[in-house]
């Protein structure tokens, strides 16, 4: 038996990887029977995963980073047994390193726990389910570290997407977005993704992605402005950051809060930010703050209401992706409309875009 069960990570594959079989034949690494065209000396070994003790073999090609990780302890020992040098040597020291890290962190945590952290950890565990600790950790991460974390999350979330910043549609998105985030402590990056599904999402630190499908589905710049105004609030209010911290787990959240922003703390972060759902309260908060951002920018609010309402009423078998994360229930629409009424009529000028022309460029 020379095949080794592995998880395979590669550009274009899902972030959580695919199950595959690895083998070494004539000093070459084969995955599912196909040799990778990278010399064995170019393969590196690193530790990752939530506990920093998962072994990864990785290499780089023009398309990006590739990695494999043994599925279990048995696969790891076969990997060590069968790998040729110098890979075998690298694996040996990585495994040693992992054991040492485990011992050190267990020791460190128990000592700290006794003297300092025990009450805090107990509280943390108690409240973990209710996102309290994630919220606490989010409040302790500097903007600078949040932007670094955001950059890593953005790269992972958009691997395989066709992004661009050029074109009149992308310029319009950037101009409207910049207007909506004037005075923000984040510096935003605006992207258009060549994707016909109706969706948009935001990544911590200020990365916003709008699909061409959403631009196509909108009938005015005000409708897109409504979606952008809402999405940026998930950044401004650190909703996405809290969600990421929550999914990374207690240890990573603590180490990030304490300033360790190294990739190791993140591990192979697998959340799909484009499909991230928030609670109804957070959505409502983003709606309210989003309307307020529209008001401050002198943009008419009705686009925000009409766009979601239109998607809701759209006939067809599959609902737009944006609705799966942002349910446009009759109730939400009613609340949104009453928020608009509450904030009163504000002075607004139509946004200076010919949306028919912009739509054509998003095709
Ligand atoms: Zn939202």
Tab-separated table of C-alpha atoms and ligand atoms in Angstrom:
chain	number	residue	atom	x	y	z
A	1	UNK	CA	0.000	0.000	0.000
A	2	UNK	CA	1.776	3.111	-1.188
A	3	UNK	CA	-1.121	5.530	-1.516
A	4	UNK	CA	-1.534	8.119	1.225
A	5	UNK	CA	-4.897	9.718	2.071
A	6	UNK	CA	-4.584	13.486	1.878
A	7	UNK	CA	-6.578	16.673	1.649
A	8	UNK	CA	-5.566	18.585	-1.453
A	9	UNK	CA	-5.646	22.389	-1.581
A	10	UNK	CA	-5.168	24.132	-4.911
A	11	UNK	CA	-6.285	27.299	-6.683
A	12	UNK	CA	-9.785	26.705	-7.999
A	13	UNK	CA	-10.608	24.012	-5.430
A	14	UNK	CA	-12.945	24.741	-2.491
A	15	UNK	CA	-11.121	26.423	0.428
A	16	UNK	CA	-11.565	23.317	2.594
A	17	UNK	CA	-9.750	21.215	-0.032
A	18	UNK	CA	-10.590	17.957	-1.756
A	19	UNK	CA	-9.908	14.379	-0.655
A	20	UNK	CA	-7.196	12.768	-2.774
A	21	UNK	CA	-4.457	10.110	-2.755
A	22	UNK	CA	-0.751	10.920	-2.788
A	23	UNK	CA	2.150	8.639	-3.694
A	24	UNK	CA	5.905	8.930	-4.246
A	25	UNK	CA	7.249	7.237	-7.362
A	26	UNK	CA	10.876	7.616	-8.517
A	27	UNK	CA	11.370	10.560	-6.172
A	28	UNK	CA	8.357	12.433	-7.546
A	29	UNK	CA	5.120	13.364	-5.822
A	30	UNK	CA	1.949	12.079	-7.503
A	31	UNK	CA	-1.562	13.244	-6.630
A	32	UNK	CA	-4.368	10.967	-7.766
A	33	UNK	CA	-1.927	9.307	-10.154
A	34	UNK	CA	-0.630	12.511	-11.735
A	35	UNK	CA	2.882	13.825	-11.074
A	36	UNK	CA	3.064	17.426	-9.931
A	37	UNK	CA	5.480	19.275	-12.190
A	38	UNK	CA	7.502	20.774	-9.359
A	39	UNK	CA	10.815	19.275	-8.183
A	40	UNK	CA	10.715	17.619	-4.768
A	41	UNK	CA	13.311	20.139	-3.548
A	42	UNK	CA	10.781	22.961	-4.097
A	43	UNK	CA	8.232	21.438	-1.729
A	44	UNK	CA	8.126	23.062	1.697
A	45	UNK	CA	6.673	21.797	4.959
A	46	UNK	CA	4.718	23.925	7.405
A	47	UNK	CA	2.420	23.582	10.373
A	48	UNK	CA	-1.086	24.988	10.263
A	49	UNK	CA	-4.680	24.319	11.162
A	50	UNK	CA	-6.556	25.518	14.215
A	51	UNK	CA	-4.114	23.903	16.641
A	52	UNK	CA	-0.916	24.695	14.726
A	53	UNK	CA	-0.168	20.985	14.659
A	54	UNK	CA	-1.427	19.952	11.254
A	55	UNK	CA	1.355	19.177	8.780
A	56	UNK	CA	1.132	20.732	5.321
A	57	UNK	CA	3.339	20.129	2.279
A	58	UNK	CA	3.177	23.129	-0.013
A	59	UNK	CA	4.574	24.453	-3.258
A	60	UNK	CA	3.987	27.387	-5.527
A	61	UNK	CA	3.172	27.555	-9.201
A	62	UNK	CA	2.111	30.353	-11.480
A	63	UNK	CA	-1.553	29.736	-10.558
A	64	UNK	CA	-0.836	30.130	-6.852
A	65	UNK	CA	-0.222	28.061	-3.771
A	66	UNK	CA	-0.778	24.315	-3.656
A	67	UNK	CA	-0.783	22.215	-0.501
A	68	UNK	CA	-1.552	18.746	0.782
A	69	UNK	CA	-2.143	17.575	4.313
A	70	UNK	CA	-2.353	13.966	5.567
A	71	UNK	CA	-5.889	13.018	6.616
A	72	UNK	CA	-4.885	11.283	9.857
A	73	UNK	CA	-1.957	10.131	12.000
A	74	UNK	CA	-1.621	6.961	9.984
A	75	UNK	CA	-1.375	8.910	6.718
A	76	UNK	CA	1.191	11.215	8.331
A	77	UNK	CA	3.442	8.347	9.360
A	78	UNK	CA	3.215	6.800	5.865
A	79	UNK	CA	4.029	10.191	4.379
A	80	UNK	CA	7.150	10.371	6.548
A	81	UNK	CA	8.087	6.830	5.671
A	82	UNK	CA	7.702	7.182	1.902
A	83	UNK	CA	8.842	10.772	1.240
A	84	UNK	CA	12.306	11.054	-0.360
A	85	UNK	CA	14.986	13.393	0.974
A	86	UNK	CA	15.133	16.314	1.561
A	87	UNK	CA	11.382	16.208	2.163
A	88	UNK	CA	11.664	13.414	4.722
A	89	UNK	CA	14.054	15.524	6.804
A	90	UNK	CA	11.733	18.548	6.666
A	91	UNK	CA	8.802	16.388	7.733
A	92	UNK	CA	10.747	14.952	10.622
A	93	UNK	CA	11.619	18.365	12.054
A	94	UNK	CA	8.080	19.680	11.476
A	95	UNK	CA	6.601	16.786	13.452
A	96	UNK	CA	9.114	17.383	16.236
A	97	UNK	CA	8.298	21.082	16.209
A	98	UNK	CA	4.584	20.365	16.410
A	99	UNK	CA	5.030	18.102	19.446
A	100	UNK	CA	7.164	20.723	21.154
A	101	UNK	CA	4.629	23.473	20.419
A	102	UNK	CA	1.842	21.321	21.804
A	103	UNK	CA	3.783	20.657	24.999
A	104	UNK	CA	4.784	24.288	25.394
A	105	UNK	CA	1.285	25.630	24.803
A	106	UNK	CA	-0.241	23.106	27.211
A	107	UNK	CA	2.289	24.056	29.844
A	108	UNK	CA	1.956	27.802	29.196
A	109	UNK	CA	-1.806	27.721	29.247
A	110	UNK	CA	-2.025	25.729	32.457
A	111	UNK	CA	0.333	28.039	34.327
A	112	UNK	CA	-1.331	31.183	33.024
A	113	UNK	CA	-4.720	29.633	33.644
A	114	UNK	CA	-4.009	29.004	37.282
A	115	UNK	CA	-2.802	32.474	38.016
A	116	UNK	CA	-4.479	34.766	35.587
A	117	UNK	CA	-6.697	33.382	32.952
A	118	UNK	CA	-8.790	30.732	34.642
A	119	UNK	CA	-11.719	32.974	35.502
A	120	UNK	CA	-11.499	34.621	32.108
A	121	UNK	CA	-11.296	31.303	30.269
A	122	UNK	CA	-14.254	29.931	32.172
A	123	UNK	CA	-16.269	32.972	31.279
A	124	UNK	CA	-15.049	32.755	27.718
A	125	UNK	CA	-16.150	29.161	27.351
A	126	UNK	CA	-19.516	29.964	28.921
A	127	UNK	CA	-20.158	32.808	26.550
A	128	UNK	CA	-18.502	31.401	23.461
A	129	UNK	CA	-21.720	30.163	21.954
A	130	UNK	CA	-23.299	33.578	22.186
A	131	UNK	CA	-20.464	35.248	20.262
A	132	UNK	CA	-19.500	37.275	23.321
A	133	UNK	CA	-15.853	36.329	23.223
A	134	UNK	CA	-15.614	36.959	19.504
A	135	UNK	CA	-17.039	40.396	20.185
A	136	UNK	CA	-14.546	40.950	22.992
A	137	UNK	CA	-11.650	39.851	20.797
A	138	UNK	CA	-12.892	41.989	17.887
A	139	UNK	CA	-12.855	45.003	20.192
A	140	UNK	CA	-9.209	44.326	21.029
A	141	UNK	CA	-7.862	44.041	17.512
A	142	UNK	CA	-6.210	47.171	16.137
A	143	UNK	CA	-7.376	48.587	12.810
A	144	UNK	CA	-3.921	47.839	11.449
A	145	UNK	CA	-4.121	44.163	12.400
A	146	UNK	CA	-7.707	43.978	11.226
A	147	UNK	CA	-6.572	45.178	7.796
A	148	UNK	CA	-3.815	42.557	7.701
A	149	UNK	CA	-6.298	39.870	8.698
A	150	UNK	CA	-8.716	41.234	6.112
A	151	UNK	CA	-6.093	41.003	3.394
A	152	UNK	CA	-5.515	37.310	4.161
A	153	UNK	CA	-9.256	36.600	4.368
A	154	UNK	CA	-9.870	38.537	1.138
A	155	UNK	CA	-7.252	36.515	-0.740
A	156	UNK	CA	-8.704	33.250	0.518
A	157	UNK	CA	-12.308	34.266	-0.117
A	158	UNK	CA	-11.673	35.481	-3.659
A	159	UNK	CA	-9.306	32.753	-4.873
A	160	UNK	CA	-10.732	31.619	-8.185
A	161	UNK	CA	-12.938	34.693	-8.670
A	162	UNK	CA	-12.448	36.958	-11.690
A	163	UNK	CA	-11.956	40.353	-10.059
A	164	UNK	CA	-11.275	43.698	-11.673
A	165	UNK	CA	-11.002	47.370	-10.735
A	166	UNK	CA	-11.037	48.826	-14.251
A	167	UNK	CA	-14.028	49.699	-16.436
A	168	UNK	CA	-16.760	52.307	-16.018
A	169	UNK	CA	-18.884	49.987	-13.869
A	170	UNK	CA	-15.994	49.406	-11.453
A	171	UNK	CA	-15.240	53.150	-11.411
A	172	UNK	CA	-18.876	53.911	-10.589
A	173	UNK	CA	-18.823	51.354	-7.741
A	174	UNK	CA	-15.642	52.913	-6.406
A	175	UNK	CA	-16.986	56.467	-6.621
A	176	UNK	CA	-20.289	55.647	-4.934
A	177	UNK	CA	-18.526	53.527	-2.306
A	178	UNK	CA	-15.954	56.225	-1.568
A	179	UNK	CA	-18.758	58.726	-1.089
A	180	UNK	CA	-20.546	56.382	1.328
A	181	UNK	CA	-17.419	55.730	3.412
A	182	UNK	CA	-16.082	59.301	3.608
A	183	UNK	CA	-14.392	59.816	6.970
A	184	UNK	CA	-14.174	56.090	7.701
A	185	UNK	CA	-11.183	54.780	9.635
A	186	UNK	CA	-10.768	52.058	6.990
A	187	UNK	CA	-9.284	52.529	3.563
A	188	UNK	CA	-11.566	50.684	1.201
A	189	UNK	CA	-10.807	48.593	-1.885
A	190	UNK	CA	-13.630	48.146	-4.394
A	191	UNK	CA	-13.815	45.238	-6.809
A	192	UNK	CA	-16.173	44.010	-9.499
A	193	UNK	CA	-16.368	40.210	-9.864
A	194	UNK	CA	-17.252	38.747	-13.256
A	195	UNK	CA	-20.066	36.597	-11.943
A	196	UNK	CA	-23.676	36.561	-13.165
A	197	UNK	CA	-25.152	35.708	-9.756
A	198	UNK	CA	-26.736	38.638	-7.933
A	199	UNK	CA	-24.440	39.133	-4.967
A	200	UNK	CA	-22.106	41.483	-3.106
A	201	UNK	CA	-20.066	41.033	0.060
A	202	UNK	CA	-17.603	42.825	2.309
A	203	UNK	CA	-14.416	41.577	3.992
A	204	UNK	CA	-12.954	43.020	7.240
A	205	UNK	CA	-10.587	45.923	6.815
A	206	UNK	CA	-12.539	47.349	3.874
A	207	UNK	CA	-12.627	44.988	0.883
A	208	UNK	CA	-15.928	45.114	-1.012
A	209	UNK	CA	-16.804	42.844	-3.944
A	210	UNK	CA	-19.814	43.456	-6.227
A	211	UNK	CA	-20.802	40.887	-8.849
A	212	UNK	CA	-21.551	41.983	-12.420
A	213	UNK	CA	-24.855	40.112	-11.920
A	214	UNK	CA	-25.873	42.617	-9.259
A	215	UNK	CA	-24.982	45.565	-11.494
A	216	UNK	CA	-27.119	43.985	-14.213
A	217	UNK	CA	-30.043	43.450	-11.855
A	218	UNK	CA	-30.036	47.071	-10.644
A	219	UNK	CA	-32.042	49.708	-12.474
A	220	UNK	CA	-30.274	52.730	-11.052
A	221	UNK	CA	-27.078	53.779	-9.306
A	222	UNK	CA	-29.211	54.447	-6.212
A	223	UNK	CA	-30.135	50.755	-6.006
A	224	UNK	CA	-26.469	49.719	-6.038
A	225	UNK	CA	-25.695	52.512	-3.558
A	226	UNK	CA	-28.322	50.979	-1.245
A	227	UNK	CA	-26.597	47.589	-1.310
A	228	UNK	CA	-23.128	49.153	-0.852
A	229	UNK	CA	-24.347	51.320	2.036
A	230	UNK	CA	-25.597	48.173	3.761
A	231	UNK	CA	-22.529	46.014	2.992
A	232	UNK	CA	-19.962	48.544	4.256
A	233	UNK	CA	-21.731	48.551	7.625
A	234	UNK	CA	-20.710	44.902	8.070
A	235	UNK	CA	-17.125	46.245	7.921
A	236	UNK	CA	-17.678	49.450	9.928
A	237	UNK	CA	-19.539	47.575	12.691
A	238	UNK	CA	-17.013	44.689	12.554
A	239	UNK	CA	-19.762	42.107	11.951
A	240	UNK	CA	-17.661	40.041	9.530
A	241	UNK	CA	-14.597	40.300	11.769
A	242	UNK	CA	-16.559	38.909	14.729
A	243	UNK	CA	-17.894	36.115	12.561
A	244	UNK	CA	-14.420	35.164	11.373
A	245	UNK	CA	-13.047	35.227	14.919
A	246	UNK	CA	-15.924	33.066	16.040
A	247	UNK	CA	-15.292	30.500	13.349
A	248	UNK	CA	-11.528	30.511	13.964
A	249	UNK	CA	-12.064	29.534	17.573
A	250	UNK	CA	-11.065	30.655	21.000
A	251	UNK	CA	-7.322	30.297	20.739
A	252	UNK	CA	-6.907	32.138	17.466
A	253	UNK	CA	-9.248	34.894	18.638
A	254	UNK	CA	-7.149	35.385	21.784
A	255	UNK	CA	-3.852	35.379	19.947
A	256	UNK	CA	-5.174	37.840	17.362
A	257	UNK	CA	-6.502	40.074	20.127
A	258	UNK	CA	-3.073	39.949	21.731
A	259	UNK	CA	-1.514	41.110	18.497
A	260	UNK	CA	-0.299	37.898	16.834
A	261	UNK	CA	-1.370	38.371	13.255
A	262	UNK	CA	0.892	35.717	11.702
A	263	UNK	CA	-0.689	33.434	9.152
A	264	UNK	CA	-0.296	30.575	11.630
A	265	UNK	CA	-2.972	32.037	13.876
A	266	UNK	CA	-5.339	31.953	10.947
A	267	UNK	CA	-4.541	28.448	9.826
A	268	UNK	CA	-6.365	27.498	6.723
A	269	UNK	CA	-9.325	29.702	7.240
A	270	UNK	CA	-12.131	28.192	5.266
A	271	UNK	CA	-15.202	30.367	5.748
A	272	UNK	CA	-16.854	31.411	2.546
A	273	UNK	CA	-17.357	35.114	3.090
A	274	UNK	CA	-19.679	35.443	0.101
A	275	UNK	CA	-22.114	33.089	1.827
A	276	UNK	CA	-21.708	34.366	5.368
A	277	UNK	CA	-25.006	34.917	7.168
A	278	UNK	CA	-25.613	37.355	9.998
A	279	UNK	CA	-28.319	37.394	12.621
A	280	UNK	CA	-31.459	39.389	11.985
A	281	UNK	CA	-30.362	41.957	14.587
A	282	UNK	CA	-27.046	42.571	12.831
A	283	UNK	CA	-28.782	42.836	9.455
A	284	UNK	CA	-31.185	45.346	10.895
A	285	UNK	CA	-28.294	47.318	12.390
A	286	UNK	CA	-26.584	47.345	8.961
A	287	UNK	CA	-29.842	48.533	7.337
A	288	UNK	CA	-30.213	51.380	9.827
A	289	UNK	CA	-26.576	52.532	9.652
A	290	UNK	CA	-26.627	52.046	5.888
A	291	UNK	CA	-29.570	54.421	5.553
A	292	UNK	CA	-27.751	56.894	7.726
A	293	UNK	CA	-24.695	56.645	5.426
A	294	UNK	CA	-26.964	57.317	2.416
A	295	UNK	CA	-28.360	60.338	4.204
A	296	UNK	CA	-24.920	61.733	4.999
A	297	UNK	CA	-23.878	61.240	1.386
A	298	UNK	CA	-26.978	62.960	0.024
A	299	UNK	CA	-28.092	59.814	-1.831
A	300	UNK	CA	-31.815	58.996	-2.055
A	301	UNK	CA	-32.794	56.046	0.178
A	302	UNK	CA	-35.482	54.561	-2.015
A	303	UNK	CA	-33.022	52.478	-4.065
A	304	UNK	CA	-32.177	50.375	-1.034
A	305	UNK	CA	-35.819	49.489	-0.470
A	306	UNK	CA	-36.742	49.039	-4.118
A	307	UNK	CA	-33.778	46.786	-4.929
A	308	UNK	CA	-34.455	44.228	-2.200
A	309	UNK	CA	-38.167	44.439	-2.854
A	310	UNK	CA	-37.590	43.815	-6.552
A	311	UNK	CA	-35.397	40.764	-5.889
A	312	UNK	CA	-38.052	39.404	-3.579
A	313	UNK	CA	-40.745	39.678	-6.182
A	314	UNK	CA	-38.576	38.331	-8.985
A	315	UNK	CA	-40.042	35.165	-10.343
A	316	UNK	CA	-37.883	32.136	-11.008
A	317	UNK	CA	-36.832	28.865	-9.480
A	318	UNK	CA	-33.586	29.937	-7.795
A	319	UNK	CA	-33.575	33.028	-5.587
A	320	UNK	CA	-30.621	35.454	-6.024
A	321	UNK	CA	-27.561	34.696	-3.851
A	322	UNK	CA	-27.909	38.050	-2.105
A	323	UNK	CA	-31.319	37.001	-0.802
A	324	UNK	CA	-29.975	33.805	0.748
A	325	UNK	CA	-27.780	35.952	3.026
A	326	UNK	CA	-30.184	38.904	3.152
A	327	UNK	CA	-33.737	37.590	3.349
A	328	UNK	CA	-36.005	40.335	2.025
A	329	UNK	CA	-39.021	39.309	4.031
A	330	UNK	CA	-42.128	41.502	3.938
A	331	UNK	CA	-41.269	42.319	7.558
A	332	UNK	CA	-37.760	43.534	6.745
A	333	UNK	CA	-39.095	45.648	3.892
A	334	UNK	CA	-41.671	47.197	6.195
A	335	UNK	CA	-39.057	47.977	8.856
A	336	UNK	CA	-36.729	49.394	6.215
A	337	UNK	CA	-39.471	51.645	4.892
A	338	UNK	CA	-40.337	52.830	8.382
A	339	UNK	CA	-36.635	53.564	9.038
A	340	UNK	CA	-36.646	55.711	5.884
A	341	UNK	CA	-39.763	57.529	7.083
A	342	UNK	CA	-38.240	57.950	10.542
A	343	UNK	CA	-35.050	59.551	9.207
A	344	UNK	CA	-37.207	61.955	7.262
A	345	UNK	CA	-36.843	63.236	3.739
A	346	UNK	CA	-33.356	64.363	3.032
A	347	UNK	CA	-31.876	66.461	0.279
A	348	UNK	CA	-30.574	64.239	-2.464
A	349	UNK	CA	-29.396	64.665	-6.011
A	350	UNK	CA	-29.667	61.828	-8.523
A	351	UNK	CA	-26.318	60.032	-8.883
A	352	UNK	CA	-24.640	61.179	-12.118
A	353	UNK	CA	-24.522	57.848	-13.941
A	354	UNK	CA	-26.249	56.566	-17.040
A	355	UNK	CA	-27.052	53.138	-15.636
A	356	UNK	CA	-27.883	51.691	-19.066
A	357	UNK	CA	-24.309	52.431	-20.190
A	358	UNK	CA	-22.851	51.044	-16.945
A	359	UNK	CA	-24.902	47.885	-17.252
A	360	UNK	CA	-23.600	47.408	-20.769
A	361	UNK	CA	-20.020	47.538	-19.497
A	362	UNK	CA	-20.787	44.932	-16.828
A	363	UNK	CA	-21.995	42.449	-19.439
B	1	LIG	ZN1	-26.085	42.234	5.392
